[in-house]
C-alpha atoms as one frame of an Amber mdcrd trajectory, in Angstrom:
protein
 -16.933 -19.215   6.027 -14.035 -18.085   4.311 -12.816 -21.958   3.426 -16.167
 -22.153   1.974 -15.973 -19.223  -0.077 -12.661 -19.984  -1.266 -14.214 -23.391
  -2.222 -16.868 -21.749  -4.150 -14.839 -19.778  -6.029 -14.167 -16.647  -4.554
 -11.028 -14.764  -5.434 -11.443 -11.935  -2.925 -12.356 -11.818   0.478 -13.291
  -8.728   1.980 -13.612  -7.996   6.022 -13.916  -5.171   7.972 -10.861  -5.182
  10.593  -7.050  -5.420  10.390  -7.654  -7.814  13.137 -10.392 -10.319  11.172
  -8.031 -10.117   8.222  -4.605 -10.968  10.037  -7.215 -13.990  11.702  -7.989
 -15.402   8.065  -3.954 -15.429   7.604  -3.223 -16.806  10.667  -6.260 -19.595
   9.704  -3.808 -20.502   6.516  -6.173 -18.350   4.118  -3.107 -16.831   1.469
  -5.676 -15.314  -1.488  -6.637 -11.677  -1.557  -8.337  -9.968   1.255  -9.243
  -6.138   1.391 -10.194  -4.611   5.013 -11.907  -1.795   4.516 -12.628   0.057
   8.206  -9.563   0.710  10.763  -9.174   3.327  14.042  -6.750   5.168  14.702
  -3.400   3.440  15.632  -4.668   0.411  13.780  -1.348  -1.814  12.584  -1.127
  -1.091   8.888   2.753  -2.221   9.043   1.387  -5.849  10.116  -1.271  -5.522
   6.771   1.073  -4.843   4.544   3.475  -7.768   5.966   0.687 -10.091   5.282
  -0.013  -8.795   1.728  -3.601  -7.216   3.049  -4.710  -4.651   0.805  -6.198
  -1.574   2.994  -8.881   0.884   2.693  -7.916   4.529   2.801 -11.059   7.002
   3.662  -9.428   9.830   3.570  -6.047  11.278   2.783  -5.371  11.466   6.707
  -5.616   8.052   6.707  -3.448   7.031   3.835  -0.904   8.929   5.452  -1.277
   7.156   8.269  -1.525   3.849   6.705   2.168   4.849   4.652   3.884   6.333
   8.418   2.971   2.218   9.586   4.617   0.872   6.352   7.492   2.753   5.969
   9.415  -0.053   8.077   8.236  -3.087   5.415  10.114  -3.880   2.979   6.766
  -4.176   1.064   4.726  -1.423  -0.381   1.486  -0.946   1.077  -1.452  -2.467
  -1.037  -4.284   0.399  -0.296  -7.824   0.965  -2.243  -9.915   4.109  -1.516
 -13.042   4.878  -0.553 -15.481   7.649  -1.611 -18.164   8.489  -0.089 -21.070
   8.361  -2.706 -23.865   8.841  -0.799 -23.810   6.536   1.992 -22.627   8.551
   4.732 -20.604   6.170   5.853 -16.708   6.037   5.740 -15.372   6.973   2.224
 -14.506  10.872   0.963 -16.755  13.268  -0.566 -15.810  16.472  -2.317 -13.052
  18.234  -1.545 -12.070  15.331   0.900 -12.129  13.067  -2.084  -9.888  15.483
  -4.146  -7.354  15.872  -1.556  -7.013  11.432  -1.246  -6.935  12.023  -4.419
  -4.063  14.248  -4.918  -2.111  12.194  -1.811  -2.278   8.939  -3.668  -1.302
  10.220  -6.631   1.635  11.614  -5.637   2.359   8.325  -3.080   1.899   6.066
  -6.237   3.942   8.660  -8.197   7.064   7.913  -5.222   6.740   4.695  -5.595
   5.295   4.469  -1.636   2.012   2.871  -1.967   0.155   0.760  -4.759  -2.829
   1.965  -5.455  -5.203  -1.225  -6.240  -8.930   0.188  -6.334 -11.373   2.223
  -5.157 -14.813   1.810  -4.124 -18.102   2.585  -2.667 -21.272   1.085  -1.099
 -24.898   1.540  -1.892 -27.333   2.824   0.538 -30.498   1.958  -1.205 -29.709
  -1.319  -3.630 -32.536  -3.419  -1.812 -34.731  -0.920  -3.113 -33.915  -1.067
  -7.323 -35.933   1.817  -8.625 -35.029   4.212  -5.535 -33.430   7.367  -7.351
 -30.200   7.753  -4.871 -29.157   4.091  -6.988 -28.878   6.474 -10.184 -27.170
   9.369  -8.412 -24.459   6.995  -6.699 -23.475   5.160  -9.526 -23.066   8.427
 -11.192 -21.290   9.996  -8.289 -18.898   6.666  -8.559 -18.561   6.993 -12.040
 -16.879  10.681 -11.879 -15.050   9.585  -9.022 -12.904   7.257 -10.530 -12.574
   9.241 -13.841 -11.095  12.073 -11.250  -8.745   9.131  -9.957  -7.522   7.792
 -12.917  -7.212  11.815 -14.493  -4.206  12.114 -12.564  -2.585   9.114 -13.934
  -3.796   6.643 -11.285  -5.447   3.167 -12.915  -6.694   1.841  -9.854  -7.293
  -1.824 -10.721 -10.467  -3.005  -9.437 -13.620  -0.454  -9.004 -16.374  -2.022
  -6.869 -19.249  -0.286  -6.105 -22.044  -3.221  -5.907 -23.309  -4.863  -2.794
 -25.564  -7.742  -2.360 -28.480  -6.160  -3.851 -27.008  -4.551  -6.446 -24.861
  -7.493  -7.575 -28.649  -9.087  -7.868 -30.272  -6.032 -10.068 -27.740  -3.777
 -11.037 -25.561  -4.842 -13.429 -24.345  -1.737 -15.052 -22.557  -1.286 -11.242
 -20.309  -4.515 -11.451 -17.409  -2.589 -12.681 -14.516  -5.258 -11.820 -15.590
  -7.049  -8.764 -19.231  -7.707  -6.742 -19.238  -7.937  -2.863 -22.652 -10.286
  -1.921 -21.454 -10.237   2.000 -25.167 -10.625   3.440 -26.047 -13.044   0.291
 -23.809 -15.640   1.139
């Protein structure tokens, strides 16, 4: 699947494991890639070898993901998640503030490059449902918080299949259509 998509056109990948990204590496697959759900323990320090970019929930978990880099010579590439409305993975509030504030001052030590942030939808398949409003919003004020402290975070995704289909004030700079393809 991800030959194909590469094929097609695609200039991102996205999976949910260390492990299914360090599988499309070890399958010869060298363009970017972006895992976005890890456990505890999860091998961040073999991510960032094979220039994986990493999704950091919460500011626990960047830390975490920069203790398992530290031995690289490469800085960690790590996008964050807030939590918009979901309810699943991703800060909210205060949690999102503190990430925040950690990669910030990560970025600001030169420990971590901060490449995006994003969210999910929880009711794109449904256009006219009012939580589609509210998260965009939510999304919208999360990333002017990010960039506020001096953070540009590259690419802000926030569209899923759906969306990418009827949404396109959520584009922003790239479109995930995982179940569409």
């Amino acid at each position: 699947m991800a030959r194909a998509a590469r094929q097609a056109g695609a200039s991102w990948l996205g999976v949910a494991t260390v492990a299914e990204a360090i599988a499309l590496r070890a399958g010869g697959d060298t363009g970017n890639v972006l895992c976005w759900l890890a456990s505890p323990g999860a091998d961040f320090a073999a991510a960032t070898d094979a220039d994986i970019e990493v999704t950091a929930s919460s500011a626990e978990q960047l830390a975490e993901i920069l203790a398992t880099g530290a031995p690289t010579a490469v800085r960690p590439k790590v996008q964050l998640k807030v939590d918009t409305g979901l309810g699943r993975n991703g800060a909210l509030g205060e949690q999102w503030t503190e990430l925040v504030a950690a990669a910030a001052a990560a970025q600001s030590a030169g420990s971590v490059e901060i490449t995006g942030v994003w969210s999910h939808f929880a009711c794109a398949d449904e256009p006219s449902h009012p939580a589609n409003d509210e998260q965009e919003r939510a999304f919208r004020v999360a990333v002017d918080e990010l960039e506020a402290t001096g953070v540009a975070p590259g690419l802000r995704h926030l569209s899923n299949s759906a969306a990418t289909m009827t949404r396109p004030s959520a584009h922003f700079d790239l479109v995930r259509v995982g179940i569409a393809s």
